[in-house]
Amino acid sequence: MDEFELIGRYFAHMGAARADVDLGVGDDAALLRVPESTDLVAAVDTIVEGRHFPAGAAARSIGHRALAVNLSDIAAMGAEPAWATLALTLPRADKEWLDGFARGFGDLACAHGVALVGGDTTAGPLTISVQILGHVPRGSALTRGGAKAGDVLAVTGTLGDAGAGLALATGALEMRDPAAARELLQRFEYPTPRVEFGIAARGIASAAMDISDGLVGDLPKLAAACGLGATVEVERLPMSRALHAAGDEEKTRAWALGAGDDYELLIAVPPERFSELATRAGQLNLTLTAIGALHRGNALKWTLHGAEFTPSVQGFDHFRRASTQITV
Ligand code: ADP
Ligand code: MG
């Protein structure tokens, strides 16, 4: 299989067929019709073997995650995803691997109505970059800034599951409960980007971001963008039953605070609109849990049952000394 056979076979018609794609895969660049009165929303994320997923991870999971992490950024903006490009660096053109990768990427793309409109294919260490493009009614995007003192901090879904799932995937964790283990592994391998919720939060949330590097690492970014401080009541962090089966309180709390990869959304919302937003989440079969509040100043405070609490974990940072080693 040469490069062009590979592109034709796997990537020429991947994802949803969209009427707003005037020219997709096959030319020098794609031509896309951006709806009137919208802002184009663009994001790119790369995943690297040995950094973001363990060597030998299932190809379908890699395809799914490569797109999911990008859809999560679109979700955090309250935008509607539309198009994607894929820069794929592969050690070899292995048919079985490509079949799995294409299935993972393609199924998620179809589920969100995303068309793959271009890319680049090269040989080298396994690295996948996806650029996602979407749109949002002009001026209505959710950003990390914009919240006011007194706004409630809330998160979608449950935290920490993917962290435990990664530990299961690397053999660092073993569990007796196979159903719970499967659920946690699934949360790492096949994360669900909260796209519909992001759209539903437009006009209600005052700030949003996706939690990709862990709450401890990501909350300071949102607070700083708002020019505010924050308090989190750690006992309120939503955790799944499956996570509770994975370890004691200290361990599960560390995953919920520090692990990335859940791709839940961190939201700020004026207190009087919290229940409206929680109702919208409920309509999407998603929980929205208040975990704290933003306040004047720049202090970040963590409490556990009213007492001051110092998280024992840090958020993920590629260039911090401890994390420049292979993490998975
Ligand atoms: P060029 O040299 O002009 O960049 P390429 O030979 O790299 O073109 O790619 C040919 C066509 O195939 C282009 O339209 C490009 O967007 C598309 N393409 C290449 N690799 C991929 C991929 N992995 N996924 C989707 N489209 C791809
Ligand atoms: Mg090219």
Short mmCIF file of C-alpha atoms and ligand atoms in Angstrom, two decimals:
data_model
loop_
_atom_site.label_atom_id
_atom_site.label_comp_id
_atom_site.label_asym_id
_atom_site.label_seq_id
_atom_site.Cartn_x
_atom_site.Cartn_y
_atom_site.Cartn_z
CA MET A 1 0.00 0.00 0.00
CA ASP A 2 1.63 3.29 -1.02
CA GLU A 3 0.82 6.69 0.46
CA PHE A 4 -1.86 7.52 -2.08
CA GLU A 5 -3.59 4.17 -1.90
CA LEU A 6 -3.59 4.56 1.86
CA ILE A 7 -5.17 8.02 1.71
CA GLY A 8 -7.74 6.92 -0.87
CA ARG A 9 -8.67 3.81 1.01
CA TYR A 10 -8.92 5.21 4.53
CA PHE A 11 -9.19 8.96 4.51
CA ALA A 12 -10.81 10.13 1.28
CA HIS A 13 -14.36 9.66 2.61
CA MET A 14 -14.06 9.57 6.35
CA GLY A 15 -16.67 10.97 8.70
CA ALA A 16 -19.91 12.69 7.77
CA ALA A 17 -20.73 13.88 4.25
CA ARG A 18 -21.44 17.60 4.55
CA ALA A 19 -23.01 19.95 2.02
CA ASP A 20 -20.76 22.78 3.21
CA VAL A 21 -17.61 21.01 1.95
CA ASP A 22 -17.00 22.37 -1.55
CA LEU A 23 -13.71 20.55 -1.85
CA GLY A 24 -12.41 17.93 0.56
CA VAL A 25 -9.58 15.40 0.43
CA GLY A 26 -7.68 15.29 -2.87
CA ASP A 27 -6.75 18.85 -3.72
CA ASP A 28 -4.05 21.07 -2.24
CA ALA A 29 -6.42 22.39 0.39
CA ALA A 30 -10.06 22.09 1.36
CA LEU A 31 -12.75 24.66 0.57
CA LEU A 32 -15.36 25.01 3.29
CA ARG A 33 -18.45 27.20 3.57
CA VAL A 34 -18.59 28.88 6.91
CA PRO A 35 -22.21 29.82 7.78
CA GLU A 36 -22.99 33.52 7.82
CA SER A 37 -22.95 35.39 11.12
CA THR A 38 -20.80 32.79 12.79
CA ASP A 39 -17.28 32.82 14.15
CA LEU A 40 -14.98 30.10 12.83
CA VAL A 41 -13.59 28.11 15.78
CA ALA A 42 -10.24 26.33 15.28
CA ALA A 43 -8.21 24.08 17.55
CA VAL A 44 -5.46 21.49 17.15
CA ASP A 45 -4.24 18.75 19.45
CA THR A 46 -1.54 16.15 19.02
CA ILE A 47 -1.29 12.75 20.66
CA VAL A 48 2.01 10.89 20.76
CA GLU A 49 2.66 7.23 21.46
CA GLY A 50 4.29 6.83 24.87
CA ARG A 51 3.12 10.28 26.00
CA HIS A 52 -0.63 10.29 25.59
CA PHE A 53 -1.28 6.60 25.17
CA PRO A 54 0.75 3.49 25.98
CA ALA A 55 2.77 1.86 23.19
CA GLY A 56 0.65 -0.89 21.70
CA ALA A 57 -2.71 0.73 22.62
CA ALA A 58 -5.68 -0.40 20.53
CA ALA A 59 -5.72 1.43 17.20
CA ARG A 60 -9.46 2.09 17.45
CA SER A 61 -8.94 3.84 20.78
CA ILE A 62 -6.13 5.94 19.31
CA GLY A 63 -8.35 7.03 16.42
CA HIS A 64 -11.20 7.84 18.78
CA ARG A 65 -9.03 9.80 21.21
CA ALA A 66 -7.24 11.77 18.50
CA LEU A 67 -10.58 13.25 17.48
CA ALA A 68 -12.21 13.26 20.94
CA VAL A 69 -9.58 15.52 22.50
CA ASN A 70 -10.22 18.04 19.74
CA LEU A 71 -14.00 17.77 19.98
CA SER A 72 -13.57 18.46 23.68
CA ASP A 73 -11.91 21.80 22.88
CA ILE A 74 -14.79 22.64 20.56
CA ALA A 75 -17.22 21.66 23.33
CA ALA A 76 -15.45 23.94 25.78
CA MET A 77 -16.07 26.85 23.39
CA GLY A 78 -19.77 26.06 23.07
CA ALA A 79 -19.18 25.56 19.35
CA GLU A 80 -20.57 23.14 16.80
CA PRO A 81 -17.90 20.93 15.20
CA ALA A 82 -17.93 20.65 11.42
CA TRP A 83 -14.63 19.75 9.77
CA ALA A 84 -11.32 18.15 10.68
CA THR A 85 -7.89 17.65 9.14
CA LEU A 86 -5.56 14.84 10.16
CA ALA A 87 -1.75 14.82 10.15
CA LEU A 88 -0.79 11.20 10.65
CA THR A 89 2.78 10.03 11.24
CA LEU A 90 3.02 6.24 11.13
CA PRO A 91 5.95 3.85 11.56
CA ARG A 92 4.48 1.61 8.84
CA ALA A 93 1.31 1.18 6.76
CA ASP A 94 -0.17 -1.73 8.69
CA LYS A 95 -3.61 -2.63 7.35
CA GLU A 96 -4.98 -4.03 10.58
CA TRP A 97 -3.85 -0.97 12.55
CA LEU A 98 -5.26 1.43 9.97
CA ASP A 99 -8.61 -0.43 9.91
CA GLY A 100 -8.92 0.02 13.69
CA PHE A 101 -7.74 3.63 13.67
CA ALA A 102 -10.11 4.55 10.85
CA ARG A 103 -13.01 2.90 12.66
CA GLY A 104 -12.34 4.78 15.92
CA PHE A 105 -11.88 8.12 14.21
CA GLY A 106 -14.64 7.60 11.64
CA ASP A 107 -17.35 6.44 14.06
CA LEU A 108 -16.82 9.43 16.35
CA ALA A 109 -16.65 11.82 13.38
CA CYS A 110 -19.97 10.48 12.06
CA ALA A 111 -21.55 10.68 15.52
CA HIS A 112 -20.76 14.41 15.63
CA GLY A 113 -21.40 15.18 11.96
CA VAL A 114 -17.73 15.97 11.32
CA ALA A 115 -16.21 15.57 7.84
CA LEU A 116 -12.51 14.79 7.39
CA VAL A 117 -11.49 17.29 4.70
CA GLY A 118 -7.72 16.92 4.43
CA GLY A 119 -4.50 16.01 6.08
CA ASP A 120 -0.99 14.80 5.66
CA THR A 121 0.52 11.34 5.89
CA THR A 122 4.17 10.74 6.74
CA ALA A 123 6.36 7.93 8.04
CA GLY A 124 7.91 8.22 11.50
CA PRO A 125 7.18 7.66 15.20
CA LEU A 126 3.44 7.26 15.81
CA THR A 127 2.04 10.78 16.22
CA ILE A 128 -1.45 11.99 15.40
CA SER A 129 -2.36 15.66 15.03
CA VAL A 130 -5.95 16.61 14.40
CA GLN A 131 -7.16 20.08 13.60
CA ILE A 132 -10.81 20.64 14.28
CA LEU A 133 -12.86 23.42 12.78
CA GLY A 134 -16.31 24.44 13.85
CA HIS A 135 -18.49 27.48 14.26
CA VAL A 136 -20.51 29.35 16.80
CA PRO A 137 -23.06 32.18 16.40
CA ARG A 138 -20.98 35.36 16.28
CA GLY A 139 -20.03 36.57 19.76
CA SER A 140 -21.57 33.65 21.64
CA ALA A 141 -18.51 31.42 22.20
CA LEU A 142 -17.75 30.33 25.75
CA THR A 143 -14.26 31.38 26.79
CA ARG A 144 -12.13 30.75 29.86
CA GLY A 145 -12.46 34.38 30.96
CA GLY A 146 -15.64 36.28 31.64
CA ALA A 147 -16.83 34.84 34.94
CA LYS A 148 -17.62 37.17 37.85
CA ALA A 149 -16.88 36.94 41.56
CA GLY A 150 -19.61 34.82 43.13
CA ASP A 151 -20.08 32.57 40.10
CA VAL A 152 -20.45 28.90 40.87
CA LEU A 153 -17.78 26.46 39.66
CA ALA A 154 -19.21 23.23 38.32
CA VAL A 155 -18.05 20.15 36.44
CA THR A 156 -19.85 17.77 34.12
CA GLY A 157 -19.90 14.02 34.67
CA THR A 158 -17.41 12.40 37.03
CA LEU A 159 -13.70 13.04 37.55
CA GLY A 160 -10.79 10.64 37.88
CA ASP A 161 -12.17 7.70 35.90
CA ALA A 162 -9.76 8.05 33.00
CA GLY A 163 -6.83 8.40 35.39
CA ALA A 164 -7.68 5.04 36.93
CA GLY A 165 -8.34 3.70 33.42
CA LEU A 166 -4.84 4.71 32.36
CA ALA A 167 -3.39 3.01 35.43
CA LEU A 168 -5.31 -0.14 34.43
CA ALA A 169 -4.04 0.14 30.85
CA THR A 170 -0.42 0.35 31.95
CA GLY A 171 -0.72 -2.42 34.56
CA ALA A 172 -0.13 0.02 37.43
CA LEU A 173 -3.55 -0.87 38.84
CA GLU A 174 -5.35 -4.16 39.21
CA MET A 175 -8.98 -4.47 40.24
CA ARG A 176 -11.14 -7.27 41.52
CA ASP A 177 -14.35 -5.91 40.04
CA PRO A 178 -14.12 -6.62 36.28
CA ALA A 179 -17.21 -4.54 35.37
CA ALA A 180 -15.85 -1.48 37.17
CA ALA A 181 -12.42 -2.01 35.59
CA ARG A 182 -13.99 -2.20 32.14
CA GLU A 183 -15.90 1.02 32.76
CA LEU A 184 -12.78 2.91 33.88
CA LEU A 185 -10.71 1.60 30.98
CA GLN A 186 -13.49 2.66 28.62
CA ARG A 187 -13.38 6.19 30.05
CA PHE A 188 -9.67 6.39 29.19
CA GLU A 189 -9.82 4.68 25.81
CA TYR A 190 -13.07 6.15 24.53
CA PRO A 191 -13.71 9.51 26.24
CA THR A 192 -16.98 11.27 25.45
CA PRO A 193 -16.50 14.91 24.46
CA ARG A 194 -19.32 17.04 25.95
CA VAL A 195 -20.20 18.77 22.69
CA GLU A 196 -24.00 18.92 23.15
CA PHE A 197 -23.63 20.25 26.66
CA GLY A 198 -21.20 22.97 25.52
CA ILE A 199 -23.77 24.15 22.99
CA ALA A 200 -26.53 24.02 25.65
CA ALA A 201 -24.39 26.13 28.00
CA ARG A 202 -24.10 29.03 25.55
CA GLY A 203 -25.70 32.13 26.97
CA ILE A 204 -25.84 30.61 30.47
CA ALA A 205 -22.27 29.70 31.49
CA SER A 206 -19.97 32.66 32.12
CA ALA A 207 -16.74 30.72 31.45
CA ALA A 208 -15.76 27.22 30.36
CA MET A 209 -12.79 25.01 29.66
CA ASP A 210 -12.26 21.31 29.25
CA ILE A 211 -10.35 19.41 31.91
CA SER A 212 -7.59 17.72 29.94
CA ASP A 213 -4.70 18.03 32.40
CA GLY A 214 -6.53 17.45 35.68
CA LEU A 215 -8.60 19.87 37.79
CA VAL A 216 -5.59 20.92 39.88
CA GLY A 217 -3.75 21.93 36.72
CA ASP A 218 -6.67 23.38 34.80
CA LEU A 219 -8.66 25.35 37.39
CA PRO A 220 -5.83 27.90 37.88
CA LYS A 221 -5.96 28.61 34.15
CA LEU A 222 -9.68 29.41 34.24
CA ALA A 223 -9.39 31.48 37.41
CA ALA A 224 -6.44 33.44 35.99
CA ALA A 225 -8.29 34.08 32.72
CA CYS A 226 -11.18 35.53 34.76
CA GLY A 227 -8.79 37.54 36.98
CA LEU A 228 -10.31 35.83 40.01
CA GLY A 229 -9.50 33.45 42.84
CA ALA A 230 -11.37 30.22 43.49
CA THR A 231 -12.37 27.89 46.29
CA VAL A 232 -13.06 24.21 45.67
CA GLU A 233 -14.75 21.99 48.25
CA VAL A 234 -12.92 18.78 47.49
CA GLU A 235 -15.55 16.51 49.09
CA ARG A 236 -17.98 17.65 46.38
CA LEU A 237 -15.93 16.34 43.46
CA PRO A 238 -18.18 13.92 41.58
CA MET A 239 -16.74 10.40 41.42
CA SER A 240 -18.20 7.29 39.87
CA ARG A 241 -19.02 4.06 41.66
CA ALA A 242 -16.44 2.40 39.41
CA LEU A 243 -13.74 4.78 40.63
CA HIS A 244 -14.60 4.05 44.25
CA ALA A 245 -13.98 0.37 43.47
CA ALA A 246 -10.46 1.24 42.28
CA GLY A 247 -8.91 2.44 45.51
CA ASP A 248 -9.27 4.07 48.91
CA GLU A 249 -10.46 7.62 49.49
CA GLU A 250 -7.03 9.16 49.19
CA LYS A 251 -6.28 7.43 45.93
CA THR A 252 -9.61 8.16 44.27
CA ARG A 253 -9.38 11.78 45.36
CA ALA A 254 -5.91 12.04 43.82
CA TRP A 255 -7.25 10.76 40.50
CA ALA A 256 -10.23 13.11 40.60
CA LEU A 257 -7.99 16.09 41.38
CA GLY A 258 -4.92 15.38 39.31
CA ALA A 259 -5.62 13.02 36.45
CA GLY A 260 -6.33 14.36 33.00
CA ASP A 261 -8.02 12.52 30.17
CA ASP A 262 -11.62 12.60 31.46
CA TYR A 263 -12.43 15.51 29.13
CA GLU A 264 -15.21 16.77 31.32
CA LEU A 265 -16.01 20.48 31.26
CA LEU A 266 -15.23 22.97 34.01
CA ILE A 267 -17.90 25.64 33.99
CA ALA A 268 -18.49 28.94 35.74
CA VAL A 269 -22.11 30.00 36.00
CA PRO A 270 -23.92 32.79 37.87
CA PRO A 271 -25.53 31.21 40.97
CA GLU A 272 -29.06 32.14 39.91
CA ARG A 273 -28.63 30.19 36.66
CA PHE A 274 -26.99 27.07 38.02
CA SER A 275 -30.19 25.01 38.29
CA GLU A 276 -31.20 25.94 34.73
CA LEU A 277 -27.83 24.69 33.48
CA ALA A 278 -28.05 21.53 35.61
CA THR A 279 -31.48 20.85 34.08
CA ARG A 280 -30.03 21.17 30.59
CA ALA A 281 -27.27 18.76 31.55
CA GLY A 282 -29.89 16.34 32.87
CA GLN A 283 -31.72 16.48 29.54
CA LEU A 284 -28.47 15.22 27.99
CA ASN A 285 -28.15 12.45 30.61
CA LEU A 286 -25.24 14.26 32.15
CA THR A 287 -24.75 15.42 35.71
CA LEU A 288 -23.55 18.91 36.54
CA THR A 289 -22.03 19.21 40.01
CA ALA A 290 -21.22 22.45 41.83
CA ILE A 291 -17.77 22.12 43.39
CA GLY A 292 -16.99 25.64 44.55
CA ALA A 293 -17.03 29.29 43.59
CA LEU A 294 -14.97 32.10 42.13
CA HIS A 295 -14.16 35.11 44.24
CA ARG A 296 -12.19 38.32 44.22
CA GLY A 297 -8.39 38.13 44.40
CA ASN A 298 -6.17 35.45 42.95
CA ALA A 299 -5.94 32.87 45.74
CA LEU A 300 -6.82 29.26 44.98
CA LYS A 301 -8.20 27.51 48.01
CA TRP A 302 -8.99 23.82 48.37
CA THR A 303 -10.99 22.65 51.36
CA LEU A 304 -12.02 19.21 52.62
CA HIS A 305 -15.06 19.24 54.94
CA GLY A 306 -14.30 22.83 55.82
CA ALA A 307 -10.62 22.37 56.60
CA GLU A 308 -7.87 23.70 54.40
CA PHE A 309 -6.58 21.00 52.04
CA THR A 310 -3.38 20.80 50.02
CA PRO A 311 -3.69 18.63 46.91
CA SER A 312 -0.91 16.07 46.83
CA VAL A 313 -1.02 15.97 43.04
CA GLN A 314 -0.12 18.37 40.28
CA GLY A 315 -1.75 18.86 36.93
CA PHE A 316 -0.05 17.43 33.89
CA ASP A 317 2.64 19.58 32.27
CA HIS A 318 4.80 18.20 29.45
CA PHE A 319 7.81 20.29 30.33
CA ARG A 320 7.83 20.09 34.07
CA ARG A 321 10.80 17.96 35.13
CA ALA A 322 8.94 15.00 36.59
CA SER A 323 6.61 14.71 33.62
CA THR A 324 9.20 14.78 30.84
CA GLN A 325 9.66 11.07 31.40
CA ILE A 326 7.29 8.76 29.64
CA THR A 327 4.06 8.99 31.60
CA VAL A 328 2.08 6.12 30.23
P1 ADP B 1 0.16 18.00 -0.78
O1 ADP B 1 1.49 17.44 -1.13
O2 ADP B 1 -0.42 18.96 -1.76
O3 ADP B 1 0.10 18.50 0.65
P2 ADP B 1 -0.61 15.33 -0.19
O4 ADP B 1 -0.03 14.46 -1.22
O5 ADP B 1 0.08 15.47 1.11
O6 ADP B 1 -0.85 16.76 -0.84
O7 ADP B 1 -2.10 14.87 0.10
C1 ADP B 1 -3.00 14.62 -0.96
C2 ADP B 1 -4.40 14.89 -0.49
O8 ADP B 1 -4.74 13.96 0.50
C3 ADP B 1 -4.61 16.26 0.11
O9 ADP B 1 -5.91 16.71 -0.24
C4 ADP B 1 -4.54 16.02 1.59
O10 ADP B 1 -5.33 16.96 2.28
C5 ADP B 1 -5.11 14.62 1.70
N1 ADP B 1 -4.54 13.85 2.81
C6 ADP B 1 -3.28 13.40 2.97
N2 ADP B 1 -3.15 12.69 4.09
C7 ADP B 1 -4.36 12.68 4.69
C8 ADP B 1 -4.89 12.13 5.89
N3 ADP B 1 -4.14 11.44 6.75
N4 ADP B 1 -6.20 12.37 6.17
C9 ADP B 1 -6.96 13.08 5.34
N5 ADP B 1 -6.55 13.59 4.19
C10 ADP B 1 -5.25 13.42 3.86
MG MG B 2 0.82 17.18 2.19
#
